[in-house]
GROMACS .gro file of C-alpha atoms in nm:
model
  435
    1MET     CA    1  -1.958  -4.233   3.020
    2ALA     CA    2  -1.961  -4.288   2.643
    3GLN     CA    3  -1.813  -4.010   2.430
    4THR     CA    4  -2.063  -3.834   2.209
    5GLU     CA    5  -1.961  -3.802   1.844
    6LEU     CA    6  -2.014  -3.457   1.692
    7THR     CA    7  -2.212  -3.430   1.372
    8LEU     CA    8  -2.037  -3.255   1.084
    9ASP     CA    9  -2.246  -2.943   1.136
   10GLU     CA   10  -2.168  -2.941   1.507
   11ALA     CA   11  -1.797  -2.982   1.429
   12LEU     CA   12  -1.824  -2.693   1.184
   13GLU     CA   13  -1.979  -2.476   1.453
   14VAL     CA   14  -1.691  -2.555   1.690
   15ALA     CA   15  -1.437  -2.487   1.415
   16ALA     CA   16  -1.602  -2.157   1.324
   17ARG     CA   17  -1.600  -2.052   1.690
   18ALA     CA   18  -1.228  -2.129   1.716
   19HIS     CA   19  -1.172  -1.940   1.391
   20ARG     CA   20  -1.355  -1.630   1.524
   21VAL     CA   21  -1.146  -1.615   1.842
   22GLY     CA   22  -0.819  -1.662   1.651
   23ASP     CA   23  -0.743  -2.023   1.746
   24LEU     CA   24  -0.643  -2.106   1.390
   25PRO     CA   25  -0.468  -2.441   1.451
   26VAL     CA   26  -0.785  -2.584   1.607
   27ALA     CA   27  -1.005  -2.439   1.334
   28GLU     CA   28  -0.777  -2.569   1.060
   29ALA     CA   29  -0.765  -2.917   1.211
   30LEU     CA   30  -1.143  -2.937   1.238
   31TYR     CA   31  -1.204  -2.800   0.887
   32GLY     CA   32  -0.960  -3.062   0.758
   33ARG     CA   33  -1.131  -3.347   0.944
   34ILE     CA   34  -1.473  -3.237   0.818
   35LEU     CA   35  -1.345  -3.235   0.461
   36GLU     CA   36  -1.187  -3.577   0.506
   37ALA     CA   37  -1.530  -3.710   0.597
   38ALA     CA   38  -1.723  -3.499   0.346
   39PRO     CA   39  -1.499  -3.350   0.073
   40ASP     CA   40  -1.787  -3.147  -0.072
   41HIS     CA   41  -1.900  -2.988   0.255
   42VAL     CA   42  -1.973  -2.633   0.139
   43GLY     CA   43  -1.952  -2.470   0.481
   44ALA     CA   44  -1.614  -2.624   0.560
   45LEU     CA   45  -1.476  -2.543   0.215
   46HIS     CA   46  -1.592  -2.183   0.248
   47LEU     CA   47  -1.464  -2.120   0.601
   48TYR     CA   48  -1.136  -2.302   0.542
   49GLY     CA   49  -1.092  -2.085   0.234
   50LEU     CA   50  -1.149  -1.772   0.442
   51LEU     CA   51  -0.895  -1.897   0.697
   52GLU     CA   52  -0.634  -1.943   0.424
   53HIS     CA   53  -0.723  -1.605   0.276
   54GLY     CA   54  -0.666  -1.441   0.613
   55ARG     CA   55  -0.322  -1.606   0.631
   56GLY     CA   56  -0.228  -1.464   0.293
   57ARG     CA   57  -0.239  -1.805   0.124
   58HIS     CA   58  -0.465  -1.676  -0.147
   59ARG     CA   59  -0.416  -1.951  -0.406
   60GLU     CA   60  -0.521  -2.220  -0.161
   61ALA     CA   61  -0.812  -1.999  -0.056
   62LEU     CA   62  -0.911  -1.967  -0.422
   63ARG     CA   63  -0.912  -2.345  -0.468
   64LEU     CA   64  -1.130  -2.405  -0.163
   65ILE     CA   65  -1.381  -2.129  -0.230
   66ARG     CA   66  -1.411  -2.218  -0.596
   67GLN     CA   67  -1.491  -2.574  -0.492
   68ALA     CA   68  -1.756  -2.440  -0.254
   69VAL     CA   69  -1.907  -2.233  -0.537
   70GLU     CA   70  -1.924  -2.540  -0.759
   71HIS     CA   71  -2.145  -2.713  -0.502
   72ALA     CA   72  -2.352  -2.405  -0.407
   73PRO     CA   73  -2.361  -2.177  -0.712
   74GLY     CA   74  -2.662  -1.987  -0.581
   75ALA     CA   75  -2.490  -1.863  -0.264
   76ALA     CA   76  -2.421  -1.492  -0.311
   77GLY     CA   77  -2.178  -1.476  -0.020
   78LEU     CA   78  -1.954  -1.737  -0.177
   79HIS     CA   79  -1.923  -1.534  -0.498
   80SER     CA   80  -1.849  -1.220  -0.299
   81ASP     CA   81  -1.571  -1.392  -0.103
   82LEU     CA   82  -1.440  -1.543  -0.425
   83GLY     CA   83  -1.414  -1.189  -0.561
   84ASN     CA   84  -1.216  -1.081  -0.256
   85VAL     CA   85  -0.963  -1.361  -0.308
   86LEU     CA   86  -0.930  -1.292  -0.680
   87PHE     CA   87  -0.870  -0.926  -0.603
   88GLU     CA   88  -0.585  -1.019  -0.366
   89LEU     CA   89  -0.440  -1.235  -0.644
   90ASP     CA   90  -0.423  -0.924  -0.864
   91ARG     CA   91  -0.711  -1.030  -1.088
   92PRO     CA   92  -0.955  -0.743  -1.052
   93ASP     CA   93  -1.111  -0.837  -1.386
   94LEU     CA   94  -1.217  -1.178  -1.252
   95ALA     CA   95  -1.311  -1.022  -0.918
   96VAL     CA   96  -1.557  -0.795  -1.101
   97GLN     CA   97  -1.728  -1.101  -1.250
   98ALA     CA   98  -1.758  -1.264  -0.909
   99TYR     CA   99  -1.899  -0.948  -0.745
  100GLU     CA  100  -2.147  -0.900  -1.028
  101GLU     CA  101  -2.271  -1.256  -0.983
  102ALA     CA  102  -2.307  -1.198  -0.609
  103ILE     CA  103  -2.515  -0.887  -0.681
  104ARG     CA  104  -2.728  -1.075  -0.935
  105LEU     CA  105  -2.804  -1.338  -0.672
  106ALA     CA  106  -2.860  -1.083  -0.392
  107PRO     CA  107  -2.955  -0.748  -0.552
  108GLU     CA  108  -2.954  -0.563  -0.219
  109GLY     CA  109  -2.595  -0.665  -0.140
  110VAL     CA  110  -2.403  -0.356  -0.028
  111ALA     CA  111  -2.065  -0.512   0.056
  112ALA     CA  112  -2.041  -0.674  -0.288
  113ARG     CA  113  -2.123  -0.341  -0.453
  114ASN     CA  114  -1.864  -0.160  -0.247
  115ASN     CA  115  -1.598  -0.416  -0.339
  116LEU     CA  116  -1.709  -0.407  -0.702
  117GLY     CA  117  -1.649  -0.032  -0.698
  118VAL     CA  118  -1.295  -0.086  -0.569
  119ALA     CA  119  -1.222  -0.338  -0.845
  120LEU     CA  120  -1.368  -0.113  -1.114
  121ARG     CA  121  -1.156   0.177  -0.995
  122VAL     CA  122  -0.846  -0.042  -1.009
  123LEU     CA  123  -0.943  -0.125  -1.369
  124ARG     CA  124  -0.952   0.251  -1.438
  125LEU     CA  125  -1.327   0.266  -1.484
  126PRO     CA  126  -1.403   0.559  -1.252
  127GLU     CA  127  -1.749   0.642  -1.385
  128ALA     CA  128  -1.867   0.283  -1.341
  129ALA     CA  129  -1.710   0.272  -0.993
  130GLU     CA  130  -1.882   0.595  -0.892
  131GLY     CA  131  -2.217   0.459  -1.005
  132VAL     CA  132  -2.172   0.140  -0.804
  133TYR     CA  133  -2.068   0.329  -0.490
  134ARG     CA  134  -2.375   0.552  -0.520
  135GLU     CA  135  -2.596   0.244  -0.560
  136ALA     CA  136  -2.447   0.099  -0.241
  137ILE     CA  137  -2.511   0.423  -0.051
  138ALA     CA  138  -2.867   0.441  -0.182
  139ILE     CA  139  -2.931   0.091  -0.044
  140ASP     CA  140  -2.756   0.160   0.287
  141PRO     CA  141  -2.684   0.529   0.358
  142LYS     CA  142  -2.497   0.425   0.673
  143HIS     CA  143  -2.231   0.218   0.494
  144ARG     CA  144  -1.919   0.409   0.598
  145ASP     CA  145  -1.679   0.225   0.370
  146ALA     CA  146  -1.883   0.312   0.061
  147TRP     CA  147  -1.883   0.682   0.157
  148ASP     CA  148  -1.506   0.671   0.206
  149ASN     CA  149  -1.442   0.490  -0.120
  150LEU     CA  150  -1.661   0.734  -0.309
  151GLY     CA  151  -1.470   1.020  -0.147
  152ARG     CA  152  -1.135   0.873  -0.248
  153LEU     CA  153  -1.257   0.828  -0.605
  154LEU     CA  154  -1.378   1.190  -0.622
  155ALA     CA  155  -1.058   1.325  -0.466
  156GLY     CA  156  -0.850   1.132  -0.718
  157SER     CA  157  -1.026   1.310  -1.002
  158GLY     CA  158  -0.987   1.653  -0.843
  159ARG     CA  159  -1.344   1.682  -0.708
  160ILE     CA  160  -1.216   1.772  -0.363
  161VAL     CA  161  -1.518   1.955  -0.228
  162GLU     CA  162  -1.743   1.658  -0.308
  163ALA     CA  163  -1.483   1.425  -0.155
  164ILE     CA  164  -1.482   1.625   0.167
  165ALA     CA  165  -1.860   1.587   0.194
  166CYS     CA  166  -1.829   1.209   0.154
  167HIS     CA  167  -1.553   1.169   0.412
  168ALA     CA  168  -1.732   1.402   0.654
  169ARG     CA  169  -2.041   1.182   0.629
  170ALA     CA  170  -1.825   0.871   0.684
  171LEU     CA  171  -1.675   1.033   0.994
  172GLU     CA  172  -2.024   1.106   1.131
  173LEU     CA  173  -2.102   0.737   1.095
  174GLU     CA  174  -1.782   0.619   1.264
  175PRO     CA  175  -1.611   0.910   1.441
  176SER     CA  176  -1.304   0.716   1.554
  177ASN     CA  177  -1.219   0.542   1.228
  178ALA     CA  178  -0.851   0.612   1.155
  179ALA     CA  179  -0.877   0.562   0.778
  180THR     CA  180  -1.169   0.802   0.750
  181ARG     CA  181  -0.987   1.060   0.958
  182ARG     CA  182  -0.683   1.032   0.733
  183HIS     CA  183  -0.887   1.070   0.414
  184LEU     CA  184  -1.068   1.377   0.545
  185ILE     CA  185  -0.747   1.537   0.671
  186ALA     CA  186  -0.585   1.480   0.331
  187ALA     CA  187  -0.883   1.635   0.154
  188TYR     CA  188  -0.872   1.943   0.377
  189GLY     CA  189  -0.499   1.961   0.315
  190ALA     CA  190  -0.565   1.967  -0.060
  191THR     CA  191  -0.796   2.269  -0.021
  192GLY     CA  192  -0.564   2.443   0.225
  193GLU     CA  193  -0.830   2.428   0.499
  194HIS     CA  194  -0.583   2.325   0.768
  195HIS     CA  195  -0.796   2.486   1.038
  196LYS     CA  196  -1.062   2.222   0.968
  197ALA     CA  197  -0.813   1.936   0.975
  198LEU     CA  198  -0.654   2.034   1.307
  199PRO     CA  199  -0.956   1.951   1.531
  200ILE     CA  200  -0.979   1.607   1.372
  201LEU     CA  201  -0.613   1.541   1.447
  202GLN     CA  202  -0.644   1.673   1.801
  203ASP     CA  203  -0.942   1.445   1.868
  204TRP     CA  204  -0.749   1.155   1.719
  205LEU     CA  205  -0.449   1.211   1.946
  206ARG     CA  206  -0.670   1.249   2.253
  207GLU     CA  207  -0.818   0.907   2.181
  208GLU     CA  208  -0.494   0.747   2.058
  209PRO     CA  209  -0.199   0.934   2.211
  210GLY     CA  210   0.043   0.679   2.066
  211SER     CA  211  -0.077   0.707   1.705
  212GLU     CA  212   0.228   0.766   1.485
  213THR     CA  213  -0.001   0.849   1.192
  214ALA     CA  214  -0.187   1.121   1.379
  215ARG     CA  215   0.133   1.268   1.521
  216HIS     CA  216   0.301   1.280   1.180
  217LEU     CA  217   0.001   1.436   1.008
  218LEU     CA  218  -0.038   1.693   1.286
  219ALA     CA  219   0.321   1.803   1.222
  220ALA     CA  220   0.250   1.816   0.848
  221ILE     CA  221  -0.066   2.024   0.889
  222SER     CA  222   0.048   2.253   1.171
  223GLY     CA  223   0.414   2.293   1.076
  224GLU     CA  224   0.507   2.238   1.442
  225ASN     CA  225   0.739   1.972   1.583
  226VAL     CA  226   0.832   1.859   1.233
  227PRO     CA  227   1.050   1.545   1.255
  228ASP     CA  228   1.369   1.504   1.054
  229ARG     CA  229   1.205   1.203   0.889
  230ALA     CA  230   0.887   1.000   0.912
  231SER     CA  231   0.899   0.735   1.183
  232ASP     CA  232   0.942   0.368   1.095
  233ALA     CA  233   0.599   0.292   1.240
  234TYR     CA  234   0.430   0.562   1.033
  235VAL     CA  235   0.583   0.437   0.708
  236ALA     CA  236   0.521   0.068   0.782
  237ASN     CA  237   0.159   0.128   0.880
  238LEU     CA  238   0.098   0.348   0.575
  239PHE     CA  239   0.224   0.095   0.323
  240ASP     CA  240   0.092  -0.215   0.497
  241ALA     CA  241  -0.254  -0.057   0.470
  242PHE     CA  242  -0.263  -0.043   0.092
  243ALA     CA  243  -0.011  -0.304  -0.019
  244ALA     CA  244  -0.284  -0.507  -0.191
  245THR     CA  245  -0.384  -0.221  -0.423
  246PHE     CA  246  -0.053  -0.034  -0.440
  247ASP     CA  247   0.044  -0.111  -0.799
  248HIS     CA  248  -0.305  -0.042  -0.932
  249LYS     CA  249  -0.334   0.279  -0.731
  250LEU     CA  250  -0.008   0.407  -0.872
  251ALA     CA  251  -0.110   0.309  -1.225
  252ARG     CA  252  -0.414   0.534  -1.185
  253LEU     CA  253  -0.181   0.815  -1.080
  254ASP     CA  254   0.045   0.769  -1.386
  255TYR     CA  255   0.323   0.687  -1.143
  256ARG     CA  256   0.658   0.724  -1.319
  257ALA     CA  257   0.924   0.724  -1.044
  258PRO     CA  258   1.040   0.363  -1.100
  259GLU     CA  259   1.053   0.418  -1.476
  260LEU     CA  260   1.247   0.744  -1.437
  261VAL     CA  261   1.491   0.589  -1.191
  262ALA     CA  262   1.540   0.289  -1.422
  263GLU     CA  263   1.619   0.526  -1.710
  264ALA     CA  264   1.875   0.704  -1.493
  265VAL     CA  265   2.032   0.372  -1.396
  266ALA     CA  266   2.061   0.267  -1.761
  267ALA     CA  267   2.215   0.603  -1.852
  268SER     CA  268   2.472   0.570  -1.573
  269GLN     CA  269   2.598   0.228  -1.682
  270GLU     CA  270   2.795   0.125  -1.987
  271ALA     CA  271   2.604  -0.078  -2.242
  272GLY     CA  272   2.605  -0.447  -2.156
  273THR     CA  273   2.689  -0.394  -1.789
  274THR     CA  274   2.603  -0.699  -1.578
  275GLY     CA  275   2.719  -0.863  -1.257
  276LEU     CA  276   2.646  -0.573  -1.022
  277ALA     CA  277   2.560  -0.597  -0.655
  278ILE     CA  278   2.244  -0.385  -0.632
  279LEU     CA  279   2.030  -0.266  -0.344
  280ASP     CA  280   1.672  -0.158  -0.415
  281ALA     CA  281   1.629   0.066  -0.111
  282GLY     CA  282   1.260   0.099  -0.024
  283CYS     CA  283   1.165  -0.154  -0.289
  284GLY     CA  284   0.793  -0.162  -0.204
  285THR     CA  285   0.617  -0.412  -0.426
  286GLY     CA  286   0.925  -0.442  -0.645
  287LEU     CA  287   0.830  -0.210  -0.929
  288CYS     CA  288   1.199  -0.138  -0.999
  289GLY     CA  289   1.300  -0.503  -0.979
  290PRO     CA  290   1.244  -0.610  -1.341
  291SER     CA  291   1.442  -0.310  -1.471
  292LEU     CA  292   1.731  -0.369  -1.230
  293ARG     CA  293   1.756  -0.747  -1.274
  294PRO     CA  294   1.947  -0.741  -1.608
  295PHE     CA  295   2.229  -0.540  -1.446
  296ALA     CA  296   2.250  -0.756  -1.134
  297ASP     CA  297   2.449  -1.050  -1.017
  298ARG     CA  298   2.276  -1.006  -0.680
  299LEU     CA  299   1.967  -0.791  -0.631
  300ILE     CA  300   1.852  -0.720  -0.275
  301GLY     CA  301   1.536  -0.534  -0.177
  302ILE     CA  302   1.457  -0.378   0.160
  303ASP     CA  303   1.145  -0.208   0.289
  304LEU     CA  304   0.977  -0.128   0.618
  305SER     CA  305   0.645  -0.283   0.509
  306ARG     CA  306   0.635  -0.660   0.529
  307LYS     CA  307   0.316  -0.669   0.324
  308MET     CA  308   0.485  -0.479   0.043
  309LEU     CA  309   0.775  -0.724   0.058
  310GLU     CA  310   0.532  -1.014   0.013
  311ARG     CA  311   0.423  -0.850  -0.312
  312ALA     CA  312   0.784  -0.794  -0.418
  313ALA     CA  313   0.864  -1.161  -0.354
  314ALA     CA  314   0.588  -1.263  -0.594
  315ARG     CA  315   0.773  -1.089  -0.879
  316GLY     CA  316   1.052  -1.346  -0.852
  317CYS     CA  317   1.337  -1.111  -0.948
  318TYR     CA  318   1.507  -1.052  -0.610
  319ASP     CA  319   1.781  -1.264  -0.459
  320GLY     CA  320   1.688  -1.145  -0.112
  321LEU     CA  321   1.425  -0.931   0.058
  322GLU     CA  322   1.445  -0.790   0.408
  323ALA     CA  323   1.230  -0.575   0.634
  324ALA     CA  324   1.472  -0.306   0.751
  325GLU     CA  325   1.519   0.065   0.810
  326LEU     CA  326   1.719   0.210   0.524
  327THR     CA  327   1.990   0.417   0.696
  328ALA     CA  328   2.080   0.152   0.952
  329PHE     CA  329   2.085  -0.116   0.683
  330LEU     CA  330   2.329   0.086   0.469
  331GLU     CA  331   2.550   0.174   0.765
  332ALA     CA  332   2.601  -0.193   0.840
  333ARG     CA  333   2.717  -0.280   0.486
  334ALA     CA  334   3.034  -0.090   0.404
  335SER     CA  335   3.140  -0.109   0.036
  336ALA     CA  336   2.881  -0.379  -0.034
  337TYR     CA  337   2.710  -0.245  -0.347
  338ASP     CA  338   2.787  -0.122  -0.695
  339LEU     CA  339   2.448   0.045  -0.719
  340VAL     CA  340   2.194   0.171  -0.466
  341VAL     CA  341   1.855   0.269  -0.606
  342SER     CA  342   1.577   0.446  -0.418
  343ALA     CA  343   1.258   0.533  -0.604
  344ASP     CA  344   1.009   0.747  -0.410
  345THR     CA  345   1.150   0.651  -0.069
  346LEU     CA  346   1.342   0.961   0.034
  347CYS     CA  347   1.019   1.160   0.026
  348TYR     CA  348   0.971   1.016   0.375
  349PHE     CA  349   1.300   1.170   0.486
  350GLY     CA  350   1.339   1.539   0.559
  351ARG     CA  351   1.709   1.568   0.639
  352LEU     CA  352   1.905   1.366   0.386
  353ASP     CA  353   2.259   1.390   0.522
  354ALA     CA  354   2.255   1.068   0.729
  355VAL     CA  355   2.102   0.849   0.458
  356CYS     CA  356   2.325   0.992   0.185
  357ARG     CA  357   2.636   0.944   0.400
  358ALA     CA  358   2.527   0.585   0.465
  359ALA     CA  359   2.469   0.528   0.093
  360ALA     CA  360   2.814   0.662   0.012
  361ALA     CA  361   2.971   0.425   0.266
  362ALA     CA  362   2.772   0.126   0.135
  363LEU     CA  363   2.888   0.187  -0.221
  364ARG     CA  364   3.209   0.053  -0.367
  365PRO     CA  365   3.442   0.309  -0.527
  366GLY     CA  366   3.277   0.431  -0.847
  367GLY     CA  367   2.940   0.294  -0.737
  368ARG     CA  368   2.621   0.485  -0.822
  369PHE     CA  369   2.339   0.615  -0.605
  370VAL     CA  370   2.023   0.683  -0.808
  371PHE     CA  371   1.719   0.822  -0.630
  372SER     CA  372   1.415   1.045  -0.656
  373VAL     CA  373   1.275   1.317  -0.431
  374GLU     CA  374   0.972   1.543  -0.454
  375GLU     CA  375   1.077   1.897  -0.540
  376THR     CA  376   0.975   2.209  -0.354
  377GLU     CA  377   1.091   2.567  -0.395
  378SER     CA  378   0.991   2.669  -0.045
  379GLY     CA  379   1.132   2.600   0.299
  380ASP     CA  380   1.483   2.579   0.433
  381GLY     CA  381   1.601   2.283   0.230
  382PHE     CA  382   1.305   2.058   0.296
  383THR     CA  383   0.939   2.088   0.392
  384LEU     CA  384   0.693   1.839   0.539
  385GLN     CA  385   0.394   1.880   0.309
  386GLY     CA  386   0.030   1.852   0.409
  387HIS     CA  387  -0.008   1.501   0.264
  388GLY     CA  388   0.271   1.372   0.489
  389ARG     CA  389   0.559   1.348   0.241
  390TYR     CA  390   0.863   1.575   0.235
  391GLY     CA  391   0.958   1.804  -0.050
  392HIS     CA  392   1.322   1.907  -0.106
  393THR     CA  393   1.484   2.197  -0.287
  394ARG     CA  394   1.730   2.119  -0.563
  395ALA     CA  395   1.999   2.328  -0.394
  396TYR     CA  396   1.961   2.139  -0.067
  397VAL     CA  397   1.984   1.793  -0.224
  398GLU     CA  398   2.289   1.883  -0.431
  399LYS     CA  399   2.455   2.040  -0.126
  400VAL     CA  400   2.397   1.725   0.082
  401LEU     CA  401   2.551   1.507  -0.189
  402ALA     CA  402   2.862   1.723  -0.197
  403GLU     CA  403   2.894   1.716   0.182
  404THR     CA  404   2.855   1.339   0.216
  405GLY     CA  405   3.121   1.224  -0.025
  406LEU     CA  406   2.906   1.176  -0.335
  407ILE     CA  407   2.979   1.329  -0.675
  408ARG     CA  408   2.661   1.446  -0.848
  409LEU     CA  409   2.650   1.326  -1.208
  410GLU     CA  410   2.302   1.434  -1.311
  411THR     CA  411   1.991   1.607  -1.177
  412ARG     CA  412   1.677   1.565  -1.384
  413SER     CA  413   1.342   1.736  -1.328
  414ALA     CA  414   1.033   1.525  -1.394
  415ALA     CA  415   0.670   1.472  -1.298
  416LEU     CA  416   0.675   1.169  -1.070
  417ARG     CA  417   0.298   1.112  -1.065
  418MET     CA  418  -0.039   1.281  -1.090
  419GLU     CA  419  -0.223   1.358  -0.768
  420ARG     CA  420  -0.576   1.500  -0.754
  421GLY     CA  421  -0.542   1.593  -1.118
  422GLU     CA  422  -0.212   1.782  -1.072
  423PRO     CA  423   0.148   1.673  -1.145
  424VAL     CA  424   0.380   1.605  -0.852
  425HIS     CA  425   0.712   1.760  -0.950
  426GLY     CA  426   1.029   1.578  -0.857
  427LEU     CA  427   1.399   1.536  -0.913
  428VAL     CA  428   1.583   1.222  -1.021
  429LEU     CA  429   1.949   1.234  -0.920
  430THR     CA  430   2.249   1.021  -1.008
  431ALA     CA  431   2.555   1.042  -0.785
  432MET     CA  432   2.881   0.848  -0.764
  433ARG     CA  433   3.117   0.750  -0.487
  434SER     CA  434   3.464   0.876  -0.574
  435LEU     CA  435   3.715   0.623  -0.710
   0.00000   0.00000   0.00000
């Protein structure tokens, strides 16, 4: 029997089906063959671009989708997807233009409006973002993501009661959505209405008994079964979830921990110091990297979130990056570093003795350990706060340093960030391993 040749559109349908079910090698091969035969095939360019976007290859995705837009400039969906790729490439300004064009072409587009609101918020235009979210909700009152994003915007500006109403509506629309549950629990935590957060957490754990996020937040809200530190899974899931917007989110919060830690590092070193072996412990997207690089012969970053590490790699200032748990990593590297830096990482540790002992062992004689913690004046040394981070008393942190072989050189009080319109008070400490 003679083989029947597929038309390009039939081949695209097969490729799209493979793409939907996750058979990416087949989809990629077919998209490639279609484009070999017809380099301007809009559908193949678009879907291949989405495939690359999903893989994290955003620059290649940008090239493909831009080419699709050139051949079909009136397709609103193409502009919307172009905006999504530009946003991932840390160009929210260009993403705004793409979303606005998508809305011009399809005025009832809700997804483009919702994404436009996200980009506007990143650009620190909260009033414009709020207006766009409300437009999206007016068009589709059942758009859960728009309700959640509006709630997050309102909470960030201290309008907690309004935020609660938004997240509660989002939860009505999708009762099992983990992100919505987390937002609503956080909002209730901000108002001290823990009795309203507890049923949400209990429902969550009934449906997902293995959820590390729900278990951690239940401990934070109830004060029962508080762990000595947040689990690896909790931290990795938390930071993977917002790696793409992390830097912009922290900019909105006037996040100062990396700057404060960098100042403490500079103060602890003699002028002109170079050639150090440095570990950026919990490096995240690498915000400390540029400040540490001038001191370093070798700069290593570790973090539990692989998606954050991808962002750190893009900065180009690290000699190595590794997904690893901090204490175990330090314990395996005796006398390896002249400087260990940890900005806003130990707020996910309650007890600090193990990690400080490991840091002391990983330092060379005379090496420095510079880190930040959130400060609390309550609790027996440390407290798991309602938002899921730990606060530590000054006396406890200084006591742990003394007990783990580290000499405290300086303790500085500072506001690490703003949260819901209020400063988050912290401590920046510099300690030294004895000579």
